[in-house]
Coordinates of C-alpha atoms and ligand atoms in Angstrom, one line a residue:
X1 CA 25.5 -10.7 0.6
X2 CA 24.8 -12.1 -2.8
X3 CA 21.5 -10.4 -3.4
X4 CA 23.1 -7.7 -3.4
X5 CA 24.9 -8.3 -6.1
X6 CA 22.4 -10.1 -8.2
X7 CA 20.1 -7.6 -8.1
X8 CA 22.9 -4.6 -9.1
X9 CA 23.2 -2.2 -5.9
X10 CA 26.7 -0.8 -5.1
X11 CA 27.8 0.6 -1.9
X12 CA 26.5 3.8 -3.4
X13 CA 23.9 4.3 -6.5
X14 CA 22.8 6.9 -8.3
X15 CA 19.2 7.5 -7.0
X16 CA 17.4 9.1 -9.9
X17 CA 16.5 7.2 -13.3
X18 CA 14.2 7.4 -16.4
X19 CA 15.2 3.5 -17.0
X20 CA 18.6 2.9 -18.4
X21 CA 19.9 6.6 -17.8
X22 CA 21.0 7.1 -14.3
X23 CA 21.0 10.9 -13.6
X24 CA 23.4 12.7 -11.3
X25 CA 21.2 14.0 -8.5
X26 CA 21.9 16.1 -5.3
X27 CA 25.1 16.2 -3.9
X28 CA 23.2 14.5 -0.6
X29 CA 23.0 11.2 -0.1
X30 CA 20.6 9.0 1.6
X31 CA 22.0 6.0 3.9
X32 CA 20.4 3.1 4.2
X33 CA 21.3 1.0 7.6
X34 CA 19.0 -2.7 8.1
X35 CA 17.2 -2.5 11.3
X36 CA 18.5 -6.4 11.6
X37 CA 21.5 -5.8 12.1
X38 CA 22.3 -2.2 12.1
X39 CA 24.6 -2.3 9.4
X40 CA 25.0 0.4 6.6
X41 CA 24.1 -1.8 3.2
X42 CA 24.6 1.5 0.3
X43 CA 23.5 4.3 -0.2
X44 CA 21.5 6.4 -3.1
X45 CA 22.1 10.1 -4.5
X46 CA 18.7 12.0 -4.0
X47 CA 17.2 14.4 -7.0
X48 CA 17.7 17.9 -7.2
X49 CA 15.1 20.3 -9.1
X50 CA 17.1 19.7 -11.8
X51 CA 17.4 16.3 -12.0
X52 CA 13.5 15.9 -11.1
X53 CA 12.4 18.4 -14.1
X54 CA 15.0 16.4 -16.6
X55 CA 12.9 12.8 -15.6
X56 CA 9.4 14.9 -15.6
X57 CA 10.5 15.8 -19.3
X58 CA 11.5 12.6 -20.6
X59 CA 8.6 10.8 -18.8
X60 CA 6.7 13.2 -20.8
X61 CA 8.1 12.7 -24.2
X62 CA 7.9 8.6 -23.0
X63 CA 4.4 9.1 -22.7
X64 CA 3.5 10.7 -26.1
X65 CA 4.6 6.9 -27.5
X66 CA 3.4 4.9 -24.6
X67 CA -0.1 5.7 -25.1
X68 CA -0.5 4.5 -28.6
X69 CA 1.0 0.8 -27.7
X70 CA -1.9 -1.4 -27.9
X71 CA -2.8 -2.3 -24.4
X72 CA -2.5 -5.9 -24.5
X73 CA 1.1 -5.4 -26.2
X74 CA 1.8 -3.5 -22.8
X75 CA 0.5 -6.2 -21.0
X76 CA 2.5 -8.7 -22.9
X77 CA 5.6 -6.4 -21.0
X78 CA 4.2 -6.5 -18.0
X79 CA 4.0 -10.5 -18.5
X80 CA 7.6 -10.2 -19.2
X81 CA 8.0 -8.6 -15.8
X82 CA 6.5 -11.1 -13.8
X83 CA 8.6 -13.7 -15.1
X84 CA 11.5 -11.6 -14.0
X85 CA 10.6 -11.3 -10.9
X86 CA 9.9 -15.1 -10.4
X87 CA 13.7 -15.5 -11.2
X88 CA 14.6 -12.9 -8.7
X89 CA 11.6 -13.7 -6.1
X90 CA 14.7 -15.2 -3.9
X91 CA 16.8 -12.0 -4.4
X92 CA 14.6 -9.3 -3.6
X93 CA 12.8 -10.8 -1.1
X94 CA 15.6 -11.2 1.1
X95 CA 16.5 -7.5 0.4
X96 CA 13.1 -6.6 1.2
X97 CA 13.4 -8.6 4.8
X98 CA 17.8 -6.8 5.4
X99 CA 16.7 -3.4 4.9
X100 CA 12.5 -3.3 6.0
X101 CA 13.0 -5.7 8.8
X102 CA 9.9 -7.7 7.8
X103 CA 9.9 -12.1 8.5
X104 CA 12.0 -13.5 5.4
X105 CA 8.4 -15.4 4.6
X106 CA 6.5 -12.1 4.5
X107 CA 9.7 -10.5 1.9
X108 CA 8.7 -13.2 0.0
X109 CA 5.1 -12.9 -0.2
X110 CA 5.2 -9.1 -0.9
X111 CA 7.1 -10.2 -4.3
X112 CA 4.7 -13.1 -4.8
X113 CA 2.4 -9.8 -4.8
X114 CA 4.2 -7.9 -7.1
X115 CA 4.2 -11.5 -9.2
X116 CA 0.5 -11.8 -8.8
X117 CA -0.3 -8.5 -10.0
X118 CA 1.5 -8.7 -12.5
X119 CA -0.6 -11.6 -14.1
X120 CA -3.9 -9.8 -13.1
X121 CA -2.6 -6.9 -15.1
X122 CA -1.7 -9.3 -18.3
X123 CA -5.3 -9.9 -18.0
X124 CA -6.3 -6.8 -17.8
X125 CA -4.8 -5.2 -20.6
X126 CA -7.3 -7.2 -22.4
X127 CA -10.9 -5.8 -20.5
X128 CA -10.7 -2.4 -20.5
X129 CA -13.9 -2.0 -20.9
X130 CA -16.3 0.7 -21.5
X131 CA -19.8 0.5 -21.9
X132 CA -22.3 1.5 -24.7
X133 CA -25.7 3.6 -24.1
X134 CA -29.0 3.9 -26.3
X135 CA -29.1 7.1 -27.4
X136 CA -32.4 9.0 -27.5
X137 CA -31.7 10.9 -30.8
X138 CA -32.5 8.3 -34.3
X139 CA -28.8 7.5 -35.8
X140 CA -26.6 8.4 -33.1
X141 CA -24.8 5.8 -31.1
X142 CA -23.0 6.8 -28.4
X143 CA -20.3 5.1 -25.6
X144 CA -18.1 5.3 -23.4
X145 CA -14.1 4.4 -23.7
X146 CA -11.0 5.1 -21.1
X147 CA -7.8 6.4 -22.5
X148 CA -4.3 6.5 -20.4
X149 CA -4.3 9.5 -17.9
X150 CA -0.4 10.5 -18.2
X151 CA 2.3 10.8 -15.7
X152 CA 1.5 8.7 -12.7
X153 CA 3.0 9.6 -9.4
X154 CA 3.6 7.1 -6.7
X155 CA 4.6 8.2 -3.2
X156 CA 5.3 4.8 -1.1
X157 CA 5.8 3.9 2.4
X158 CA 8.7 2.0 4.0
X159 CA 6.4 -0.8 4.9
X160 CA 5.7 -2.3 2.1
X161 CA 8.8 -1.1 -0.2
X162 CA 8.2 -2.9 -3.4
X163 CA 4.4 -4.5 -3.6
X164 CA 2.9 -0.9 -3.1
X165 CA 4.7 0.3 -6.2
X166 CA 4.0 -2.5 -8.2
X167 CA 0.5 -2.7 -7.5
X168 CA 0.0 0.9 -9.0
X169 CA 2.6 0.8 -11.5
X170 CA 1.6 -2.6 -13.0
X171 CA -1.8 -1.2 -13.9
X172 CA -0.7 2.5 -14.8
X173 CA 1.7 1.0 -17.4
X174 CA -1.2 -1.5 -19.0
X175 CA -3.5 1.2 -19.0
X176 CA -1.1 3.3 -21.1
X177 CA 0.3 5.6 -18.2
X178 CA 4.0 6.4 -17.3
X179 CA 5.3 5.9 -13.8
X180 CA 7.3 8.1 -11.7
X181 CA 8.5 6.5 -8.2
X182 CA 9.4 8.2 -5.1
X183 CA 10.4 5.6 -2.8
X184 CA 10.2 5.9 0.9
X185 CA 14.0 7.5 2.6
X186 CA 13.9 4.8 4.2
X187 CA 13.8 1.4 2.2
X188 CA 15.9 3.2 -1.1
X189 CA 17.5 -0.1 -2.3
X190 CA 14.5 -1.5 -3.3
X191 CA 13.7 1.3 -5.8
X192 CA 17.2 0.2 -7.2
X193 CA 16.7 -2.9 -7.3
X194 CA 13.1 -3.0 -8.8
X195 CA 14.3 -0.2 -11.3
X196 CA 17.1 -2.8 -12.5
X197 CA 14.9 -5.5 -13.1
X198 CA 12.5 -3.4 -15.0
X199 CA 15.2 -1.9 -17.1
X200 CA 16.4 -5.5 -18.5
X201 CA 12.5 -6.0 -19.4
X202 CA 12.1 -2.7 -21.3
X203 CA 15.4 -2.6 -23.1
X204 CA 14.5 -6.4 -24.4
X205 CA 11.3 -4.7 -25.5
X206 CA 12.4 -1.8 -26.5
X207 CA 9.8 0.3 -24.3
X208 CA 11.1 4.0 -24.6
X209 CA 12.8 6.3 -21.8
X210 CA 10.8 7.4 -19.1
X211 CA 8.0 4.8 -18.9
X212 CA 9.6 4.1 -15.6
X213 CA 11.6 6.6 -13.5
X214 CA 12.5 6.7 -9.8
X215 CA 13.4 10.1 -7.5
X216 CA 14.9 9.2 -4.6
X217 CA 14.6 11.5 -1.6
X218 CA 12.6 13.1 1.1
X219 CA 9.4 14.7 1.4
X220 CA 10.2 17.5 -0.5
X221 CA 10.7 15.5 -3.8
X222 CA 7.4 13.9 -2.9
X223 CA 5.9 17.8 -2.4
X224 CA 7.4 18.9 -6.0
X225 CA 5.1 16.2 -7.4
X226 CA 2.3 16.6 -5.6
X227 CA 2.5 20.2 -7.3
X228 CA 3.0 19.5 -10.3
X229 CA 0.5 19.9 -12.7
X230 CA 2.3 18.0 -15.1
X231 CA 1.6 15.3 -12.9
X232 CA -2.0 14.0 -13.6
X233 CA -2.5 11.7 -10.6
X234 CA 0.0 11.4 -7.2
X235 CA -1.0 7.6 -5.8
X236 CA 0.3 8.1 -2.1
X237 CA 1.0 5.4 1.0
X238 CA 1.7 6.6 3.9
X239 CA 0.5 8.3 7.2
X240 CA -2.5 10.3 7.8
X241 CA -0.5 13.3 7.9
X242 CA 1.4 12.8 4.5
X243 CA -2.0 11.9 3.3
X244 CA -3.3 15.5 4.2
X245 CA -0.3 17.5 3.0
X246 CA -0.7 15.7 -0.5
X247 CA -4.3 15.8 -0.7
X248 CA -4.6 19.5 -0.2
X249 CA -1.6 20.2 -2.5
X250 CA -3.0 17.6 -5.4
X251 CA -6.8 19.7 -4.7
X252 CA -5.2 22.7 -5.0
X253 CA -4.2 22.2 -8.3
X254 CA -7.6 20.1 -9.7
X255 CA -5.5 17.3 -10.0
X256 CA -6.4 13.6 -8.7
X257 CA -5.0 12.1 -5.8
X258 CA -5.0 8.2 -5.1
X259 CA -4.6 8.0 -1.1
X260 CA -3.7 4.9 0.8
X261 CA -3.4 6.0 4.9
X262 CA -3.0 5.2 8.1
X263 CA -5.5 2.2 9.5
X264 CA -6.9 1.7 13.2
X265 CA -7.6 -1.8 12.1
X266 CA -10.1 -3.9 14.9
X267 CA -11.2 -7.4 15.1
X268 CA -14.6 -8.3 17.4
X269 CA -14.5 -11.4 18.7
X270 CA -18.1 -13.0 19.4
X271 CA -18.8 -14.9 22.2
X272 CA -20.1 -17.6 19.1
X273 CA -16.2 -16.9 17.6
X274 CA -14.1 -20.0 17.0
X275 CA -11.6 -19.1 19.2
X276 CA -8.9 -21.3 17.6
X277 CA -9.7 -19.0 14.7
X278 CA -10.1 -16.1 16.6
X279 CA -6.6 -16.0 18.3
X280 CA -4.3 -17.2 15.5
X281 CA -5.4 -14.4 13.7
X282 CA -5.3 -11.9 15.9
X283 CA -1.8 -12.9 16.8
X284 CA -1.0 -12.8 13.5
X285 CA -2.6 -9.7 13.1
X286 CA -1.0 -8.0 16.0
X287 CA 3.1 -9.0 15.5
X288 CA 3.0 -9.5 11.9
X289 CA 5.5 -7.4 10.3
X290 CA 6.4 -5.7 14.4
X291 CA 2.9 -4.6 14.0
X292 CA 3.8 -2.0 11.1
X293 CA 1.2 -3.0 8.6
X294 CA -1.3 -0.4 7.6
X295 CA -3.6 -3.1 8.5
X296 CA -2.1 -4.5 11.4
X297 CA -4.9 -5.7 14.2
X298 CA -4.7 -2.5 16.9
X299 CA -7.5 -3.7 18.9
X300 CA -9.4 -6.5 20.0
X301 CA -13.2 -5.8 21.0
X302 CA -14.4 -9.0 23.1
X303 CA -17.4 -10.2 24.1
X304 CA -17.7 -9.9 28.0
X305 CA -18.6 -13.5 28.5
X306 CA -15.3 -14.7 27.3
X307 CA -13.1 -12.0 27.8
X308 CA -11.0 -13.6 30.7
X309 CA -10.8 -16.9 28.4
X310 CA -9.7 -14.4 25.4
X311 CA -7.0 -13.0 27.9
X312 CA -5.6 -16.2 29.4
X313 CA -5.2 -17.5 26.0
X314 CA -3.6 -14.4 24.4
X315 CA -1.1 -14.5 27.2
X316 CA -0.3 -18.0 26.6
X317 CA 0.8 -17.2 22.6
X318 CA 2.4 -14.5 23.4
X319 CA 4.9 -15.8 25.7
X320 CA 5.8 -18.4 22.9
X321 CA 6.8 -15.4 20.9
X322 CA 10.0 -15.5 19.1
X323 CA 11.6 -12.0 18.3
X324 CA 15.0 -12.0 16.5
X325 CA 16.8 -11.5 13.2
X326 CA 13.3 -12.0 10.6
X327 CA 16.0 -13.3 8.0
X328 CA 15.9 -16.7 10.7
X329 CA 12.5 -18.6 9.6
X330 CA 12.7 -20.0 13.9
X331 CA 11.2 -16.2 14.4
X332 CA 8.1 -14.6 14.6
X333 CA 8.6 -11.0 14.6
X334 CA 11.4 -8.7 13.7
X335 CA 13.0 -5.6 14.7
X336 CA 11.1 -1.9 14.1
X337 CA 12.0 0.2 11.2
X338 CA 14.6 2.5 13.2
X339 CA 15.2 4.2 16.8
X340 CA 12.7 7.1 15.9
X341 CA 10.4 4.1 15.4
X342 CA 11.6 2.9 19.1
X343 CA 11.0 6.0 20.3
X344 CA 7.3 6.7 19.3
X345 CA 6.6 2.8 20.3
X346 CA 7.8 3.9 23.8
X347 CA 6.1 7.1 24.4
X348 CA 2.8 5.6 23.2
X349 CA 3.2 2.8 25.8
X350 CA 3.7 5.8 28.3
X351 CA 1.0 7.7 26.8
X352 CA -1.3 4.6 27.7
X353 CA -0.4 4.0 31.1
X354 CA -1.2 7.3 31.7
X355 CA -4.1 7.3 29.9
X356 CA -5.7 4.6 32.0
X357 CA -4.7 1.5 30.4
X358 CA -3.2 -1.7 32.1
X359 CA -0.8 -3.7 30.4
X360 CA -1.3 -7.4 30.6
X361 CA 1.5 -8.1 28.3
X362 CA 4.5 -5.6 29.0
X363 CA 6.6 -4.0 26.1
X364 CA 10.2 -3.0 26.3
X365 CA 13.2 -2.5 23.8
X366 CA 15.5 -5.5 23.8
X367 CA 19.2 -5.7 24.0
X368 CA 22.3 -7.9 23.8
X369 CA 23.6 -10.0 21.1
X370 CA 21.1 -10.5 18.1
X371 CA 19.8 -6.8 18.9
X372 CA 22.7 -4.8 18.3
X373 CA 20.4 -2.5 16.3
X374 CA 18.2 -1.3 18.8
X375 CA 15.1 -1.5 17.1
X376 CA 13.6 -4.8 18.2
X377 CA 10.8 -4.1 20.5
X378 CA 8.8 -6.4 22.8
X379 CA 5.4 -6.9 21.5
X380 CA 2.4 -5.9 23.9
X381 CA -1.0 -5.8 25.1
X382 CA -3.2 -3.3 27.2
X383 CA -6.7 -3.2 28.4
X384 CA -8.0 0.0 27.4
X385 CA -11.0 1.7 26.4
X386 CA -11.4 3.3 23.0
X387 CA -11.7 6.8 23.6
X388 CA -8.4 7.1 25.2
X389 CA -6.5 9.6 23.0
X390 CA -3.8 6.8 22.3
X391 CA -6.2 4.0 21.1
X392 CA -7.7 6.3 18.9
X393 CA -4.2 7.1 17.4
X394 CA -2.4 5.0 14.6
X395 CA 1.1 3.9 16.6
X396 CA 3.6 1.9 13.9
X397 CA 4.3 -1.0 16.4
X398 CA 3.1 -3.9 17.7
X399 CA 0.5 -2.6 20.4
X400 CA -2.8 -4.2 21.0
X401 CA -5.8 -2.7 23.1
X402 CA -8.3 -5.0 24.4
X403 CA -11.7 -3.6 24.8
X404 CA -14.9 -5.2 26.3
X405 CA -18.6 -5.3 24.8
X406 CA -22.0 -6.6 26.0
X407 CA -24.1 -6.8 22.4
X408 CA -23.2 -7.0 18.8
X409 CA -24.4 -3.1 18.5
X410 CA -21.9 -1.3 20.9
X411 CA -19.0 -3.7 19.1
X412 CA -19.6 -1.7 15.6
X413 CA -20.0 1.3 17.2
X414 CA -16.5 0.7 19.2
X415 CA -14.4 -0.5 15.6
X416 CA -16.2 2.2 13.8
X417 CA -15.3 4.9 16.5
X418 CA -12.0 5.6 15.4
X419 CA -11.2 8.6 12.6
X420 CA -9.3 5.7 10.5
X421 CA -11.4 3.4 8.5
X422 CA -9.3 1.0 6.7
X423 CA -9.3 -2.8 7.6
X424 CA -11.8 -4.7 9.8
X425 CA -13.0 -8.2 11.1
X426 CA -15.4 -10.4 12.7
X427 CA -14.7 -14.3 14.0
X428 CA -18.3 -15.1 14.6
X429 CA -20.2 -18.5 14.0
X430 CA -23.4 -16.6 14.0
X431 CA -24.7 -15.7 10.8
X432 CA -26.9 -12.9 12.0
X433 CA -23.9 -11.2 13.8
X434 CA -21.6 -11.6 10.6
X435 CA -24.2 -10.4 8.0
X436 CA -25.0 -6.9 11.0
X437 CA -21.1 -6.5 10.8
X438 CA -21.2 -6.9 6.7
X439 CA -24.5 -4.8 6.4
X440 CA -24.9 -0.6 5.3
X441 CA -25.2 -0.4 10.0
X442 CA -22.4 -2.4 10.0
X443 CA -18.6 -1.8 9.2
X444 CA -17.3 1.4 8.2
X445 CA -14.2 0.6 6.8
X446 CA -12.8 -0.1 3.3
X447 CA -12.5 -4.1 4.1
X448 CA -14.6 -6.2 6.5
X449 CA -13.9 -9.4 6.9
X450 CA -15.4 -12.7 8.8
X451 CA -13.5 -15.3 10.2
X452 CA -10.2 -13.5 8.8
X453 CA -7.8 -11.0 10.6
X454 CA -7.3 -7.6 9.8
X455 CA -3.9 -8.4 8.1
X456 CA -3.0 -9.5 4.5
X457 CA -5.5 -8.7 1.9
X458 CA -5.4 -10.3 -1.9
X459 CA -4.7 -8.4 -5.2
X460 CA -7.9 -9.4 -6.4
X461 CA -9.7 -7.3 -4.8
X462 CA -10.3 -3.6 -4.3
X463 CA -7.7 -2.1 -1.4
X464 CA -7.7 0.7 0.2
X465 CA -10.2 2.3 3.0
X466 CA -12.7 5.1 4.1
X467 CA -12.6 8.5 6.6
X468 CA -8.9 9.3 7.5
X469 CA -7.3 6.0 5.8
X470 CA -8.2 8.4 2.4
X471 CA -11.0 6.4 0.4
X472 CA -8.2 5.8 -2.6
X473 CA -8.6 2.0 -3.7
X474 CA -5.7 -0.1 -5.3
X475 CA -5.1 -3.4 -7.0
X476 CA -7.6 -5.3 -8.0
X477 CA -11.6 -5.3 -9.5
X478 CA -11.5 -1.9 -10.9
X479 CA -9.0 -0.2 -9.5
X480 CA -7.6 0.9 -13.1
X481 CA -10.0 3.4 -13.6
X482 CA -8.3 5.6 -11.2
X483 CA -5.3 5.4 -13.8
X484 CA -7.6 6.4 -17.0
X485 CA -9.6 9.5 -18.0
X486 CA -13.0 8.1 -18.8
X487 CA -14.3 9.6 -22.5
X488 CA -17.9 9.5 -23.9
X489 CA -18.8 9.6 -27.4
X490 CA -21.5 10.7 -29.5
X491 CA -21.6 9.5 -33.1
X492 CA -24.3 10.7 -35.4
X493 CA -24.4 8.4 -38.4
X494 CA -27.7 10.1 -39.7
X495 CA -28.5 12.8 -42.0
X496 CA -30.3 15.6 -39.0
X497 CA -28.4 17.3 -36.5
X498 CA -30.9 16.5 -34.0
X499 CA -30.5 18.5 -30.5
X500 CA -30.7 16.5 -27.0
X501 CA -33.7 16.9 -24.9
X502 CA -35.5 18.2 -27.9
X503 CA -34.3 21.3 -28.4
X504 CA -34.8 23.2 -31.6
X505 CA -32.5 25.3 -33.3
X506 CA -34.0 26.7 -36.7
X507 CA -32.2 29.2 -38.7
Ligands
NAD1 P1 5.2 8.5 5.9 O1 3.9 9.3 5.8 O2 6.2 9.0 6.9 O3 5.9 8.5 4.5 C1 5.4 7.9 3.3 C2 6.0 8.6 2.1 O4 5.5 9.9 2.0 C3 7.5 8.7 2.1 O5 7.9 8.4 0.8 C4 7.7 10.1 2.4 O6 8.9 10.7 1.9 C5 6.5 10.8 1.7 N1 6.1 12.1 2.3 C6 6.0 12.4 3.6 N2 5.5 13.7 3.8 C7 5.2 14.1 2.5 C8 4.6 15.3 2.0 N3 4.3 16.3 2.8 N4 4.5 15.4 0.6 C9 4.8 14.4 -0.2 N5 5.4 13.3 0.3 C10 5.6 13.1 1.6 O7 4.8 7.0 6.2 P2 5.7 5.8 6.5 O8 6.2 5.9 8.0 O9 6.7 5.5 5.5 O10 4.7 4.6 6.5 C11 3.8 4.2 7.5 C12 2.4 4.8 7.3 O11 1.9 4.3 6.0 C13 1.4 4.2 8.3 O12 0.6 5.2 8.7 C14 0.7 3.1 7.5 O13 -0.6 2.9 8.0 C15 0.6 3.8 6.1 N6 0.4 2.8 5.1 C16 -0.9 2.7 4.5 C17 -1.1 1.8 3.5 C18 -2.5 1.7 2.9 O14 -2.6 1.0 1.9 N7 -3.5 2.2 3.5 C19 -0.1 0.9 3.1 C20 1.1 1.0 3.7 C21 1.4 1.9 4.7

């Protein structure tokens, strides 16, 4: 396994690092098998309190320097960074399809992310803006400016092991921010690997100590930062329930909280859809990545007059579904994260049946040679209604609920009845349908889309969603001022102290 190799991971690795310094951690170790194959690839020491407070400090000390680097010389870093990456795109996007389990194509395209936000973050360093005000008082001019926040926090999710870092890091670092990384337990090389690349970048630039650092470990080095006041802002990706525990610990302390969550993700397919259109992404939507997307498609609300059609034609693409090892380009979809993932995949098929639903498309774990691993699961579909306990529930696999509708009202009020709000779509040629769904009555979630899926949103844009997905946004349009404190200033260039609102003052 040359990536391996060219991307510097060792059968085992320290875990902890404020850049070039590697820090001795825990005496525990986390394993990391691939759900391809089942195979044990390294492994990575874990922090200790020790070893957290010793990368809290230098990231500390890192930042007191940081900050005063003109932002478009950060950015000019960041540039530097996304030229690495380019060289290793090959690299580290095969180890982000061995030990996620995610198609070899889609590896790739989450470092194309981490490459595209890069450049938008070059840009960046160059606009951000603030904005001046008349003042009411003669002589005084007044404005607004954004200066760097501090220690950023990222808590990621094994789904998306590298673009999810990236996508905050990139923008905390050209707004003038350090970066501290806990990786998901379950994806740990990556961190490695990403922390290596960086490290070559900031020694060339000389960047000091603790602009980046990584703690590797489980939810309790997530819950010492979360915390921590020194810890300005904790960006989180994960579940719902993660979501709350960091939220409430964050609030507790008046700090800020970023939160990307769990998604419930729908698409409504008009009877005026293009079903060509309508299918392919929904497919897509539904098996892409085994269904572990935050915004994978969960359910399909279909018009009544075409449901059958809808059905037949679903049935037909699925059976031409191929599941296998995702580093083959032949297959479709690959295996689950790991057997706990199995496991929940399976009881929520139970939980359906007994729910009410009927599977059209049946599910099951496969076996035999190519799924030695035991994680590679049978993608399926169920006709179900949405207030069944189970529909209304994120589960991390690739299940799809079909649900009927008779007018354009009752299908927003089935995609918006659901306590998740991230991702949603219409495939409608009707213009009065797609402007309901885009309008203040229509969609409730953080993305709407028409004629797209549910799945695979652009950096360019603002990412993130609404109720229990968390309401954090990410990446693109103006994201980055969730990374800076905002600062507004008053100058009086006159020769009177005059008082706002005309208040007087005489001595
Ligand atoms: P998870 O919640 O189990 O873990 C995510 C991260 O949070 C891990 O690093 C974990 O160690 C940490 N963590 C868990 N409990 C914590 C706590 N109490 N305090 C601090 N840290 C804690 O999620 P997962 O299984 O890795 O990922 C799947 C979930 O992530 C899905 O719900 C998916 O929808 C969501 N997700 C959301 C987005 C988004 O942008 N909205 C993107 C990717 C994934």
């Amino acid at each position: 396994m040359d990536f391996l190799v060219n991307l510097g991971i060792k059968p085992i690795n320290e875990g902890v690092s404020t850049g070039k310094n590697w820090i001795p951690g825990s005496s525990e170790k986390i394993e990391s098998f691939s759900p391809v194959d089942g195979k044990l690839i390294g492994a990575v020491t874990t922090a200790d309190a020790t070893s957290y407070r010793k990368v809290v400090n230098t990231a500390q000390a890192a930042f007191i320097e940081w900050r005063k680097w003109p932002a478009p010389k950060r950015g000019e870093v960041v540039r530097q960074i996304g030229e690495a990456l380019r060289a290793k795109k090959d690299d580290l996007g095969k180890l982000v399809s061995y030990e996620m389990g995610k198609s070899l194509q889609e590896g790739y395209g989450e470092v194309q992310e981490m490459i595209d936000i890069c450049d938008f973050a070059v840009g960046l360093s160059r606009q951000l803006h603030g904005l001046t005000m008349h003042s009411e008082r003669p002589g005084h001019r007044m404005y607004e400016q954004w200066h760097p926040l501090g220690l950023v926090g990222i808590i990621s999710a094994f789904n998306f092991p590298v673009a999810v870092w990236s996508w905050n890091t990139m923008l905390a670092w050209i707004c003038g921010n350090v970066c501290i990384w806990k990786p998901s337990e379950k994806t740990p090389l990556c961190s490695i690997a990403c922390q290596n690349i960086v490290n070559e970048v900031f020694e060339k630039n000389q960047v000091p100590e603790g602009v980046s650092s990584i703690i590797n470990g489980g939810r309790n080095v997530g819950e010492w930062m979360s915390n921590d006041p020194a810890v300005p802002l904790v960006s989180a990706t994960g579940s719902t329930r993660m979501g709350k525990a960091v939220g409430a610990a964050v609030g507790a302390r008046l700090g800020r909280a970023l939160l990307e969550l769990g998604g419930n993700n729908a698409i409504i397919i008009s009877k005026d859809a293009d079903l060509n259109i309508a299918i392919t992404g929904a497919l897509f939507g539904a098996v892409g990545t085994a269904g572990q997307r935050c915004t994978t498609t969960r359910r399909l609300i279909i018009h009544e007059s075409i449901y059958d059609t809808v059905k037949e034609k679903l049935v037909n693409a699925y059976k031409q579904l191929k599941i296998g090892n995702p580093l083959d380009s032949a297959n479709h979809v690959g295996p689950l994260i790991d057997k706990d993932a199995v496991k929940q995949y399976l009881q929520s098929i139970e939980a359906c049946k007994a729910q009410g639903g009927n599977f059209i498309i049946e599910g099951g774990v496969l076996e035999g040679t190519g799924y030695e691993s035991g994680c590679y699961v049978k993608p399926c579909v169920a006709e179900a209604e949405n207030h069944y306990p189970i529909v209304q529930h994120e589960t991390f696999a690739p299940i799809l609920y079909l649900l009927k509708y008779a007018n354009i009202e009752e299908a927003i009020s089935l995609q918006n009845g659901v306590p998740q709000g991230l991702s949603s779509s219409i495939m409608t040629l009707n213009l009065r349908e797609a402007e309901q769904f885009l309008s203040a009555a229509g969609s409730d979630c953080g993305i709407a889309n028409v004629n797209i899926g549910t799945s695979g949103a652009e950096i360019g844009g603002a990412f993130g969603g609404e109720k229990e997905t968390g309401g954090g946004r990410e990446s693109g349009s103006d994201a980055w001022k969730n990374y800076m404190r905002r600062q507004t200033n008053t100058i009086n260039y006159s020769t009177q102290l005059p008082l706002a609102q005309g208040i007087k003052f005489d001595l």
